[in-house]
Amino acid sequence: MVASARNGQPSEIDQPTDEPRNAQAVMTQTDPFDFVIVGATGDLTMRKLLPAFYQRFRLGQAPEGTQIIGVARSKLSSEEYRERGAKALKEFVPSDSYDAAQAEAFMELVQYASLDAADKDADWSTLKSLLDGHEDRPRVFYIATAPNLYVSTAAAFADKELISPHTRIVLEKPIGVDLASAEEINTGVGKYFSEEQIFRIDHYLGKTTVQNVLALRFANPMLERSWNSGTILSVQITAAETVGVGARGPYYDTSGALRDMVQNHLLQVLSLVAMEPPASLTAADLRDEKLKVLRALKPMSPEVVAKDTVRAQYVAGEIGGEAVDGYLTDLGDDKSTTETFLAIRTEVRTPRWFGVPFYLRTGKRLAEKATEIVITFRPQPWPIFQDAPQPGRLVLRVQPHEGVSLTLSSKDPSKDEFRLREATLDVSYPEQFHTRYPDSYEELLMDAVQGDPVLFIRRDEVQASWRWVEPILAGWKEDARALETYKAGTWGPDSSKDLLARDGSKWLEDF
């Protein structure tokens, strides 16, 4: 019953925990579980979720008796769904970790139920029969549908008495399109699931290289003691894509780059970069510190929006020697004013970061695919070398070339006179650790099974990020900052460079 699900206590191994995070404990799963994917015929499931579970299966973390249950409205048998899933594994699992026999064994864990999960009056018999008798083991409902179906789907689970004390619900982003709709979703789902049972997923937090921000800062005293406005000149966070909107066009046009990337992904990365040292690695302590950063962001008044934001839309251009269409052609709508690129200058109003600009940038059809954090250090106040290069930089590469590099000044050995040039200390994580870097969904899926909320977003974080983003949306709606265009295959409009030039800075590719 719903009441018992809200008030009952999960078992010791299953209860969401606030103990310090232990990587070995989190990544080890020995007991069977049920994982229900609602929207299981969609692109996310085939490209990401099934391949992620396959990788966990190879590591022994999806034992015999586990059920991966796909739920969607398509009229398919379990066997027909397994055939689709097997093709997806062959296509999307990297060749160096794909094994046909293992893929076949994994697909034996997969079941399917044809069902509109948002409809309480639909035929739920297949799903209920698959879950019957499993009330005492972990059960996860992963909702990979449109956000407007989250509440009705949660209500249907409650109506069919499928919510046990061991049940979690995972909500894909976006959580709403503004603060009001986000609160409507959170309140609606919260009628049936406690906050401890709600896991709001942001796959950026599942990226090992994003998590490594914490390790670099807090496990290396040299860096942490320099991690402040006395040493750091600026911080830039970029998430650049070469692809266009593709099949996501109808969704993307209602979202745009600000809602799609900044409100969740980039603000989460910023909060990890700027947070104070947490008291511990518990979910509560980590998320408390992230929340403080989100609440300390400089408010975006109409005047600030006009001065410190850039929004633009790609037009036809060339990427990798191939001509590509503009956004309006891709979308099939010549009236859209949705931004596919943005750059924002902001500040974190805390003593640690006084006067340090933070630059956020994201876009489609840019010159390169790259997600990176660039820390630029302050120059010497009284330089003794007149020909010194630009100030040193620490670059944390999230993707595609996961690693970290530090750019320093060094004597140029090719010159007889004492002249300087840049030298880079570079570490490639895959080469350094000789291991496969897991997809971000792999750890997140297993964390949901284990009930570990550290890498998921708390309700008040969602509220804080929307409160900061909404004034930007409102300012753009009133044309406080006009929509510009940029050619596909470039780094966006020149005005994004001007945003940094005011502070005497540059984007990484311009150094």
Short mmCIF file of C-alpha atoms in Angstrom, two decimals:
data_model
loop_
_atom_site.label_atom_id
_atom_site.label_comp_id
_atom_site.label_asym_id
_atom_site.label_seq_id
_atom_site.Cartn_x
_atom_site.Cartn_y
_atom_site.Cartn_z
CA MET A 1 0.00 0.00 0.00
CA VAL A 2 1.09 3.60 -0.50
CA ALA A 3 0.98 4.42 3.20
CA SER A 4 3.26 1.54 4.10
CA ALA A 5 5.63 2.48 1.28
CA ARG A 6 5.92 6.01 2.65
CA ASN A 7 6.15 5.01 6.29
CA GLY A 8 7.81 1.60 6.16
CA GLN A 9 11.54 1.14 6.75
CA PRO A 10 13.72 -0.43 4.04
CA SER A 11 15.97 -3.28 5.03
CA GLU A 12 19.49 -2.51 6.24
CA ILE A 13 21.17 -3.32 2.90
CA ASP A 14 18.52 -1.43 0.96
CA GLN A 15 17.89 1.71 2.94
CA PRO A 16 19.06 5.01 1.40
CA THR A 17 22.14 5.83 3.41
CA ASP A 18 23.87 8.93 4.65
CA GLU A 19 27.06 7.07 5.47
CA PRO A 20 30.25 8.30 3.75
CA ARG A 21 30.41 7.05 0.19
CA ASN A 22 32.48 3.88 -0.28
CA ALA A 23 33.16 3.20 -3.94
CA GLN A 24 33.71 -0.53 -3.47
CA ALA A 25 30.49 -0.97 -1.54
CA VAL A 26 28.49 1.06 -4.03
CA MET A 27 29.79 -0.77 -7.07
CA THR A 28 29.26 -4.27 -5.68
CA GLN A 29 25.83 -5.79 -6.17
CA THR A 30 25.26 -9.43 -5.25
CA ASP A 31 21.49 -9.65 -4.73
CA PRO A 32 18.89 -9.79 -7.53
CA PHE A 33 16.81 -6.71 -8.19
CA ASP A 34 13.98 -5.54 -10.44
CA PHE A 35 14.58 -2.54 -12.69
CA VAL A 36 11.56 -1.27 -14.64
CA ILE A 37 12.24 1.12 -17.53
CA VAL A 38 9.16 3.10 -18.56
CA GLY A 39 9.65 4.32 -22.12
CA ALA A 40 11.74 1.28 -22.93
CA THR A 41 11.53 1.48 -26.73
CA GLY A 42 13.04 4.97 -26.80
CA ASP A 43 16.46 6.09 -27.94
CA LEU A 44 17.81 6.59 -24.40
CA THR A 45 17.07 2.99 -23.43
CA MET A 46 18.65 1.50 -26.53
CA ARG A 47 21.71 3.76 -26.68
CA LYS A 48 22.47 4.11 -22.99
CA LEU A 49 20.48 2.10 -20.47
CA LEU A 50 20.67 -1.42 -21.91
CA PRO A 51 24.38 -1.05 -22.83
CA ALA A 52 25.07 0.27 -19.32
CA PHE A 53 23.35 -2.72 -17.70
CA TYR A 54 25.22 -5.06 -20.05
CA GLN A 55 28.53 -3.64 -18.79
CA ARG A 56 27.43 -4.09 -15.16
CA PHE A 57 26.34 -7.64 -15.99
CA ARG A 58 29.84 -8.39 -17.28
CA LEU A 59 31.18 -7.29 -13.88
CA GLY A 60 28.82 -9.58 -11.99
CA GLN A 61 26.61 -6.78 -10.67
CA ALA A 62 23.37 -8.04 -12.25
CA PRO A 63 23.16 -11.60 -10.85
CA GLU A 64 20.88 -14.43 -11.83
CA GLY A 65 17.29 -13.66 -10.91
CA THR A 66 17.62 -9.97 -11.75
CA GLN A 67 14.90 -8.59 -14.04
CA ILE A 68 15.32 -5.67 -16.44
CA ILE A 69 11.72 -5.00 -17.43
CA GLY A 70 10.95 -2.76 -20.37
CA VAL A 71 7.58 -1.00 -20.37
CA ALA A 72 6.17 0.89 -23.35
CA ARG A 73 2.98 1.15 -25.39
CA SER A 74 4.39 -0.76 -28.38
CA LYS A 75 2.76 -4.15 -28.84
CA LEU A 76 5.77 -6.42 -28.48
CA SER A 77 6.47 -9.76 -26.88
CA SER A 78 9.45 -10.17 -24.56
CA GLU A 79 11.20 -12.12 -27.29
CA GLU A 80 10.64 -9.36 -29.87
CA TYR A 81 11.91 -6.76 -27.40
CA ARG A 82 15.00 -8.85 -26.67
CA GLU A 83 15.76 -8.92 -30.39
CA ARG A 84 15.67 -5.12 -30.48
CA GLY A 85 17.81 -4.95 -27.38
CA ALA A 86 20.37 -7.39 -28.79
CA LYS A 87 20.74 -5.25 -31.93
CA ALA A 88 21.19 -2.16 -29.76
CA LEU A 89 23.96 -3.84 -27.76
CA LYS A 90 25.81 -4.81 -30.91
CA GLU A 91 25.52 -1.26 -32.25
CA PHE A 92 26.21 0.82 -29.14
CA VAL A 93 28.52 -1.27 -26.94
CA PRO A 94 32.19 -0.58 -27.83
CA SER A 95 33.69 -3.45 -29.78
CA ASP A 96 36.44 -4.04 -27.22
CA SER A 97 33.89 -4.92 -24.54
CA TYR A 98 31.18 -6.57 -26.65
CA ASP A 99 30.92 -10.34 -26.46
CA ALA A 100 28.08 -12.09 -28.28
CA ALA A 101 27.76 -14.88 -25.73
CA GLN A 102 27.67 -12.45 -22.83
CA ALA A 103 25.17 -10.26 -24.65
CA GLU A 104 22.90 -13.26 -25.19
CA ALA A 105 23.18 -14.24 -21.52
CA PHE A 106 22.41 -10.68 -20.44
CA MET A 107 19.33 -10.45 -22.64
CA GLU A 108 17.89 -13.44 -20.77
CA LEU A 109 17.39 -11.04 -17.84
CA VAL A 110 15.26 -8.74 -19.99
CA GLN A 111 11.45 -8.89 -19.98
CA TYR A 112 8.85 -6.67 -21.60
CA ALA A 113 5.34 -5.49 -20.74
CA SER A 114 3.19 -3.66 -23.27
CA LEU A 115 1.57 -0.93 -21.20
CA ASP A 116 0.76 2.77 -21.01
CA ALA A 117 2.18 3.27 -17.52
CA ALA A 118 0.50 6.65 -17.13
CA ASP A 119 -2.94 5.02 -17.50
CA LYS A 120 -4.34 3.42 -14.36
CA ASP A 121 -7.07 1.76 -16.43
CA ALA A 122 -4.65 -0.04 -18.76
CA ASP A 123 -3.92 -3.77 -18.50
CA TRP A 124 -1.23 -4.02 -15.82
CA SER A 125 -1.41 -7.80 -15.45
CA THR A 126 1.89 -8.60 -17.21
CA LEU A 127 3.96 -6.14 -15.19
CA LYS A 128 2.29 -7.11 -11.93
CA SER A 129 2.93 -10.79 -12.56
CA LEU A 130 6.64 -10.09 -13.21
CA LEU A 131 6.94 -8.20 -9.92
CA ASP A 132 4.71 -10.44 -7.81
CA GLY A 133 6.51 -11.89 -4.81
CA HIS A 134 9.51 -9.55 -5.13
CA GLU A 135 8.42 -6.96 -2.58
CA ASP A 136 11.45 -7.56 -0.34
CA ARG A 137 14.14 -6.79 -2.89
CA PRO A 138 15.25 -3.56 -4.57
CA ARG A 139 12.78 -2.26 -7.16
CA VAL A 140 13.55 0.73 -9.36
CA PHE A 141 11.16 2.52 -11.69
CA TYR A 142 13.14 4.50 -14.27
CA ILE A 143 10.86 7.02 -16.01
CA ALA A 144 12.30 7.80 -19.46
CA THR A 145 9.22 9.61 -20.76
CA ALA A 146 8.07 13.19 -21.18
CA PRO A 147 8.10 15.06 -17.82
CA ASN A 148 4.37 15.78 -18.04
CA LEU A 149 3.78 12.04 -17.50
CA TYR A 150 5.85 11.73 -14.32
CA VAL A 151 3.04 12.43 -11.86
CA SER A 152 0.40 10.31 -13.57
CA THR A 153 2.88 7.43 -13.84
CA ALA A 154 3.74 7.65 -10.14
CA ALA A 155 0.03 7.74 -9.32
CA ALA A 156 -0.55 4.60 -11.40
CA PHE A 157 2.22 2.73 -9.55
CA ALA A 158 0.53 3.65 -6.28
CA ASP A 159 -2.91 2.66 -7.54
CA LYS A 160 -1.60 -0.77 -8.54
CA GLU A 161 0.16 -1.16 -5.15
CA LEU A 162 3.59 -1.55 -6.74
CA ILE A 163 5.41 0.80 -4.33
CA SER A 164 7.20 -1.04 -1.54
CA PRO A 165 9.63 0.28 1.11
CA HIS A 166 12.40 -0.94 -1.21
CA THR A 167 11.19 1.02 -4.26
CA ARG A 168 12.95 3.95 -5.88
CA ILE A 169 11.78 6.14 -8.76
CA VAL A 170 14.33 7.69 -11.14
CA LEU A 171 13.27 10.85 -12.97
CA GLU A 172 15.12 11.89 -16.13
CA LYS A 173 15.77 15.55 -16.75
CA PRO A 174 14.33 17.98 -17.41
CA ILE A 175 12.39 18.34 -14.18
CA GLY A 176 9.88 20.81 -15.60
CA VAL A 177 10.36 23.76 -17.92
CA ASP A 178 10.40 26.39 -15.15
CA LEU A 179 10.17 26.61 -11.37
CA ALA A 180 6.38 26.26 -11.25
CA SER A 181 6.29 23.11 -13.40
CA ALA A 182 9.26 21.64 -11.53
CA GLU A 183 7.47 22.14 -8.23
CA GLU A 184 4.32 20.61 -9.69
CA ILE A 185 6.28 17.50 -10.66
CA ASN A 186 8.16 17.27 -7.36
CA THR A 187 5.01 17.76 -5.29
CA GLY A 188 2.98 15.38 -7.44
CA VAL A 189 5.52 12.55 -7.38
CA GLY A 190 6.12 13.29 -3.70
CA LYS A 191 2.53 12.27 -2.90
CA TYR A 192 3.47 8.68 -3.63
CA PHE A 193 7.25 8.52 -3.03
CA SER A 194 9.22 9.99 -0.15
CA GLU A 195 12.11 12.33 -0.99
CA GLU A 196 14.51 9.51 -0.07
CA GLN A 197 12.90 7.36 -2.76
CA ILE A 198 13.11 9.98 -5.54
CA PHE A 199 16.31 9.92 -7.61
CA ARG A 200 16.59 12.87 -10.03
CA ILE A 201 19.24 11.84 -12.50
CA ASP A 202 21.82 14.06 -14.19
CA HIS A 203 24.14 11.87 -16.22
CA TYR A 204 26.93 14.46 -16.01
CA LEU A 205 27.32 13.54 -12.33
CA GLY A 206 27.90 9.94 -13.40
CA LYS A 207 30.95 10.91 -15.45
CA THR A 208 34.09 9.77 -13.65
CA THR A 209 35.94 12.87 -14.82
CA VAL A 210 33.28 15.16 -13.30
CA GLN A 211 33.53 13.29 -10.00
CA ASN A 212 37.29 13.65 -10.24
CA VAL A 213 36.86 17.38 -9.64
CA LEU A 214 36.30 16.44 -5.99
CA ALA A 215 39.38 14.23 -5.91
CA LEU A 216 41.65 16.81 -7.56
CA ARG A 217 40.53 19.54 -5.18
CA PHE A 218 40.16 17.86 -1.83
CA ALA A 219 42.76 15.06 -2.08
CA ASN A 220 45.53 17.42 -3.26
CA PRO A 221 46.25 20.13 -0.65
CA MET A 222 48.43 22.04 -3.13
CA LEU A 223 45.40 22.62 -5.38
CA GLU A 224 42.84 23.20 -2.65
CA ARG A 225 44.98 25.88 -1.01
CA SER A 226 45.22 27.62 -4.38
CA TRP A 227 41.55 27.19 -5.20
CA ASN A 228 40.42 30.76 -4.53
CA SER A 229 40.29 34.30 -5.88
CA GLY A 230 43.83 35.04 -4.73
CA THR A 231 45.22 32.55 -7.24
CA ILE A 232 42.49 31.97 -9.84
CA LEU A 233 41.69 34.62 -12.45
CA SER A 234 38.69 32.95 -14.10
CA VAL A 235 36.79 29.69 -14.56
CA GLN A 236 35.23 28.58 -17.83
CA ILE A 237 33.01 25.54 -18.33
CA THR A 238 32.25 24.43 -21.88
CA ALA A 239 30.02 21.68 -23.24
CA ALA A 240 30.37 21.78 -27.02
CA GLU A 241 28.76 19.43 -29.53
CA THR A 242 29.32 19.04 -33.26
CA VAL A 243 25.94 17.38 -33.83
CA GLY A 244 22.73 19.21 -34.63
CA VAL A 245 19.36 18.58 -33.05
CA GLY A 246 18.55 15.56 -35.24
CA ALA A 247 15.47 13.62 -34.18
CA ARG A 248 15.33 15.59 -30.91
CA GLY A 249 14.25 18.70 -32.81
CA PRO A 250 10.63 18.88 -31.56
CA TYR A 251 11.74 18.46 -27.94
CA TYR A 252 14.76 20.72 -28.28
CA ASP A 253 12.73 23.55 -29.77
CA THR A 254 10.61 23.71 -26.61
CA SER A 255 13.72 23.59 -24.46
CA GLY A 256 16.73 25.28 -25.99
CA ALA A 257 20.30 25.22 -24.76
CA LEU A 258 19.58 27.01 -21.48
CA ARG A 259 17.00 24.52 -20.26
CA ASP A 260 18.63 21.51 -21.91
CA MET A 261 22.19 22.00 -20.68
CA VAL A 262 22.70 24.87 -18.24
CA GLN A 263 19.84 24.46 -15.76
CA ASN A 264 21.04 20.97 -14.93
CA HIS A 265 24.40 19.80 -16.33
CA LEU A 266 26.55 22.93 -16.30
CA LEU A 267 25.23 24.30 -13.02
CA GLN A 268 25.96 20.95 -11.39
CA VAL A 269 29.53 21.05 -12.71
CA LEU A 270 29.91 24.67 -11.56
CA SER A 271 28.72 23.76 -8.08
CA LEU A 272 31.37 21.01 -7.80
CA VAL A 273 34.08 23.42 -8.91
CA ALA A 274 33.03 26.23 -6.57
CA MET A 275 31.75 24.38 -3.46
CA GLU A 276 33.40 24.58 -0.06
CA PRO A 277 34.95 21.40 1.36
CA PRO A 278 32.08 19.22 2.65
CA ALA A 279 32.19 17.86 6.18
CA SER A 280 32.11 14.36 4.73
CA LEU A 281 31.28 12.50 1.52
CA THR A 282 27.74 11.77 2.63
CA ALA A 283 24.90 12.68 0.28
CA ALA A 284 23.58 15.30 2.71
CA ASP A 285 26.93 17.08 3.18
CA LEU A 286 27.85 17.07 -0.53
CA ARG A 287 24.45 18.29 -1.65
CA ASP A 288 24.32 20.94 1.08
CA GLU A 289 27.55 22.47 -0.24
CA LYS A 290 26.37 22.34 -3.86
CA LEU A 291 23.15 24.08 -2.83
CA LYS A 292 25.08 26.92 -1.19
CA VAL A 293 26.85 27.61 -4.50
CA LEU A 294 23.60 27.64 -6.48
CA ARG A 295 22.11 30.09 -4.00
CA ALA A 296 25.25 32.28 -4.15
CA LEU A 297 25.16 32.83 -7.93
CA LYS A 298 24.90 36.46 -8.97
CA PRO A 299 21.23 37.29 -9.65
CA MET A 300 20.36 37.75 -13.32
CA SER A 301 18.51 41.06 -13.51
CA PRO A 302 17.33 42.31 -16.93
CA GLU A 303 20.40 44.59 -17.08
CA VAL A 304 22.73 41.69 -16.28
CA VAL A 305 21.00 39.46 -18.84
CA ALA A 306 21.53 42.12 -21.51
CA LYS A 307 25.20 42.56 -20.62
CA ASP A 308 26.36 39.11 -19.51
CA THR A 309 24.56 36.62 -21.77
CA VAL A 310 24.84 35.67 -25.44
CA ARG A 311 22.30 33.55 -27.27
CA ALA A 312 22.49 32.37 -30.85
CA GLN A 313 21.23 29.85 -33.39
CA TYR A 314 23.33 27.94 -35.92
CA VAL A 315 22.96 28.51 -39.65
CA ALA A 316 24.34 26.43 -42.51
CA GLY A 317 28.05 25.78 -42.42
CA GLU A 318 30.67 23.06 -42.65
CA ILE A 319 31.86 20.47 -40.14
CA GLY A 320 34.69 18.08 -40.90
CA GLY A 321 34.62 19.05 -44.56
CA GLU A 322 30.91 18.26 -44.87
CA ALA A 323 28.23 20.86 -45.51
CA VAL A 324 25.46 20.90 -42.89
CA ASP A 325 22.12 22.68 -42.75
CA GLY A 326 21.08 25.36 -40.32
CA TYR A 327 18.82 24.84 -37.32
CA LEU A 328 15.67 26.12 -39.02
CA THR A 329 16.17 23.66 -41.88
CA ASP A 330 16.88 20.81 -39.46
CA LEU A 331 13.76 21.73 -37.51
CA GLY A 332 11.55 22.40 -40.51
CA ASP A 333 10.33 25.66 -39.00
CA ASP A 334 11.58 29.01 -40.27
CA LYS A 335 10.10 30.99 -37.36
CA SER A 336 11.81 29.37 -34.38
CA THR A 337 13.76 31.67 -32.03
CA THR A 338 15.16 28.85 -29.87
CA GLU A 339 18.82 29.26 -28.95
CA THR A 340 21.24 26.46 -29.86
CA PHE A 341 24.21 28.32 -28.34
CA LEU A 342 24.68 30.40 -25.26
CA ALA A 343 27.45 31.94 -23.23
CA ILE A 344 26.95 33.40 -19.77
CA ARG A 345 29.21 35.34 -17.45
CA THR A 346 28.36 35.01 -13.79
CA GLU A 347 29.93 35.16 -10.34
CA VAL A 348 29.73 33.11 -7.15
CA ARG A 349 29.22 35.57 -4.31
CA THR A 350 31.27 33.91 -1.59
CA PRO A 351 34.55 35.03 0.04
CA ARG A 352 36.47 32.28 -1.78
CA TRP A 353 35.40 33.50 -5.22
CA PHE A 354 35.14 37.28 -4.76
CA GLY A 355 35.71 38.95 -8.13
CA VAL A 356 36.29 35.74 -10.12
CA PRO A 357 34.16 35.49 -13.31
CA PHE A 358 32.65 32.11 -14.18
CA TYR A 359 31.87 31.59 -17.87
CA LEU A 360 29.39 28.96 -19.04
CA ARG A 361 29.17 27.98 -22.70
CA THR A 362 27.30 25.31 -24.61
CA GLY A 363 26.13 24.82 -28.16
CA LYS A 364 25.21 22.58 -31.06
CA ARG A 365 27.13 22.38 -34.35
CA LEU A 366 30.30 23.84 -32.86
CA ALA A 367 33.83 23.34 -34.14
CA GLU A 368 34.68 20.42 -31.82
CA LYS A 369 33.06 18.03 -29.41
CA ALA A 370 34.48 18.93 -26.01
CA THR A 371 33.37 19.15 -22.41
CA GLU A 372 36.00 20.79 -20.25
CA ILE A 373 36.67 22.97 -17.23
CA VAL A 374 39.39 25.60 -17.63
CA ILE A 375 40.96 27.23 -14.57
CA THR A 376 43.10 30.24 -15.50
CA PHE A 377 45.55 31.41 -12.86
CA ARG A 378 46.43 35.00 -12.10
CA PRO A 379 49.66 36.43 -13.55
CA GLN A 380 52.50 37.61 -11.36
CA PRO A 381 51.74 41.13 -10.07
CA TRP A 382 55.33 42.22 -10.84
CA PRO A 383 56.61 39.97 -13.64
CA ILE A 384 60.35 39.78 -14.06
CA PHE A 385 59.97 38.09 -17.47
CA GLN A 386 58.62 40.61 -19.94
CA ASP A 387 57.91 37.96 -22.59
CA ALA A 388 55.96 35.63 -20.26
CA PRO A 389 53.17 33.71 -22.03
CA GLN A 390 49.58 33.84 -20.87
CA PRO A 391 48.93 32.89 -17.22
CA GLY A 392 49.03 29.19 -16.38
CA ARG A 393 45.95 27.07 -16.97
CA LEU A 394 44.56 23.88 -15.49
CA VAL A 395 42.26 22.08 -17.93
CA LEU A 396 40.01 19.26 -16.73
CA ARG A 397 38.82 17.34 -19.79
CA VAL A 398 35.51 15.61 -19.14
CA GLN A 399 35.15 14.27 -22.68
CA PRO A 400 36.14 13.03 -25.19
CA HIS A 401 39.84 12.88 -24.22
CA GLU A 402 39.39 12.32 -20.48
CA GLY A 403 42.26 13.74 -18.50
CA VAL A 404 43.89 16.80 -16.97
CA SER A 405 46.57 19.17 -18.24
CA LEU A 406 48.52 21.96 -16.60
CA THR A 407 50.09 24.67 -18.77
CA LEU A 408 53.15 26.38 -17.32
CA SER A 409 55.86 28.76 -18.48
CA SER A 410 59.28 27.26 -19.17
CA LYS A 411 62.57 28.40 -20.66
CA ASP A 412 62.66 27.85 -24.41
CA PRO A 413 65.59 25.45 -24.98
CA SER A 414 65.82 26.39 -28.65
CA LYS A 415 66.86 29.97 -27.82
CA ASP A 416 70.28 31.08 -26.63
CA GLU A 417 68.82 34.03 -24.78
CA PHE A 418 66.49 33.54 -21.82
CA ARG A 419 63.07 33.37 -23.47
CA LEU A 420 59.92 31.65 -22.30
CA ARG A 421 57.42 29.40 -23.94
CA GLU A 422 54.44 27.35 -22.79
CA ALA A 423 54.93 23.76 -21.64
CA THR A 424 52.06 21.39 -20.84
CA LEU A 425 51.98 18.59 -18.31
CA ASP A 426 49.31 16.23 -19.61
CA VAL A 427 47.68 13.17 -18.08
CA SER A 428 45.31 10.95 -20.08
CA TYR A 429 43.19 9.05 -17.57
CA PRO A 430 42.61 5.95 -19.76
CA GLU A 431 46.35 5.67 -20.45
CA GLN A 432 47.31 6.41 -16.86
CA PHE A 433 45.00 3.86 -15.28
CA HIS A 434 44.90 1.32 -18.14
CA THR A 435 41.17 0.80 -17.79
CA ARG A 436 37.95 1.30 -19.67
CA TYR A 437 36.24 4.53 -18.71
CA PRO A 438 32.63 3.58 -17.97
CA ASP A 439 29.67 5.38 -19.46
CA SER A 440 28.10 7.80 -17.00
CA TYR A 441 24.87 5.81 -16.76
CA GLU A 442 26.58 2.65 -15.51
CA GLU A 443 27.36 3.90 -12.02
CA LEU A 444 24.13 5.89 -11.73
CA LEU A 445 21.94 2.88 -12.50
CA MET A 446 23.68 0.78 -9.87
CA ASP A 447 23.55 3.63 -7.35
CA ALA A 448 19.78 3.75 -7.81
CA VAL A 449 19.59 0.00 -7.18
CA GLN A 450 21.74 0.38 -4.06
CA GLY A 451 19.78 3.38 -2.84
CA ASP A 452 22.84 5.67 -2.86
CA PRO A 453 21.69 9.26 -3.60
CA VAL A 454 25.11 10.99 -3.64
CA LEU A 455 25.21 11.49 -7.43
CA PHE A 456 21.55 12.46 -7.76
CA ILE A 457 19.93 15.86 -7.37
CA ARG A 458 17.92 16.91 -4.34
CA ARG A 459 14.67 18.82 -4.65
CA ASP A 460 16.07 22.08 -3.27
CA GLU A 461 18.88 21.98 -5.84
CA VAL A 462 16.29 21.85 -8.61
CA GLN A 463 14.49 24.81 -7.05
CA ALA A 464 17.67 26.87 -6.70
CA SER A 465 18.82 26.25 -10.29
CA TRP A 466 15.43 27.19 -11.73
CA ARG A 467 15.31 30.38 -9.59
CA TRP A 468 18.60 31.46 -11.17
CA VAL A 469 17.70 30.43 -14.74
CA GLU A 470 14.17 31.87 -14.88
CA PRO A 471 15.22 35.55 -15.04
CA ILE A 472 17.43 34.72 -18.02
CA LEU A 473 14.49 33.11 -19.80
CA ALA A 474 12.32 36.11 -18.94
CA GLY A 475 14.95 38.57 -20.16
CA TRP A 476 15.37 36.74 -23.44
CA LYS A 477 11.61 36.63 -23.90
CA GLU A 478 11.58 40.43 -23.62
CA ASP A 479 14.56 40.65 -26.04
CA ALA A 480 16.92 41.95 -23.38
CA ARG A 481 19.51 40.11 -25.44
CA ALA A 482 18.76 39.66 -29.13
CA LEU A 483 19.12 36.25 -30.79
CA GLU A 484 22.22 36.08 -33.01
CA THR A 485 23.37 33.50 -35.54
CA TYR A 486 26.63 31.61 -36.05
CA LYS A 487 27.90 29.35 -38.78
CA ALA A 488 27.90 25.62 -38.08
CA GLY A 489 31.47 24.46 -37.53
CA THR A 490 32.57 27.59 -35.64
CA TRP A 491 32.77 28.36 -31.92
CA GLY A 492 29.67 30.53 -31.93
CA PRO A 493 29.19 34.25 -32.51
CA ASP A 494 32.02 36.74 -31.94
CA SER A 495 30.01 38.33 -29.13
CA SER A 496 30.82 35.32 -26.96
CA LYS A 497 34.51 36.27 -27.27
CA ASP A 498 33.64 39.85 -26.33
CA LEU A 499 32.05 38.54 -23.15
CA LEU A 500 35.48 37.39 -21.96
CA ALA A 501 37.49 40.17 -23.60
CA ARG A 502 35.91 42.68 -21.21
CA ASP A 503 37.79 40.90 -18.41
CA GLY A 504 40.98 40.54 -20.47
CA SER A 505 40.34 36.82 -20.98
CA LYS A 506 39.80 34.36 -23.83
CA TRP A 507 38.14 31.02 -24.47
CA LEU A 508 40.55 28.10 -24.39
CA GLU A 509 40.75 27.65 -28.18
CA ASP A 510 41.84 31.31 -28.54
CA PHE A 511 44.91 31.05 -26.28
#
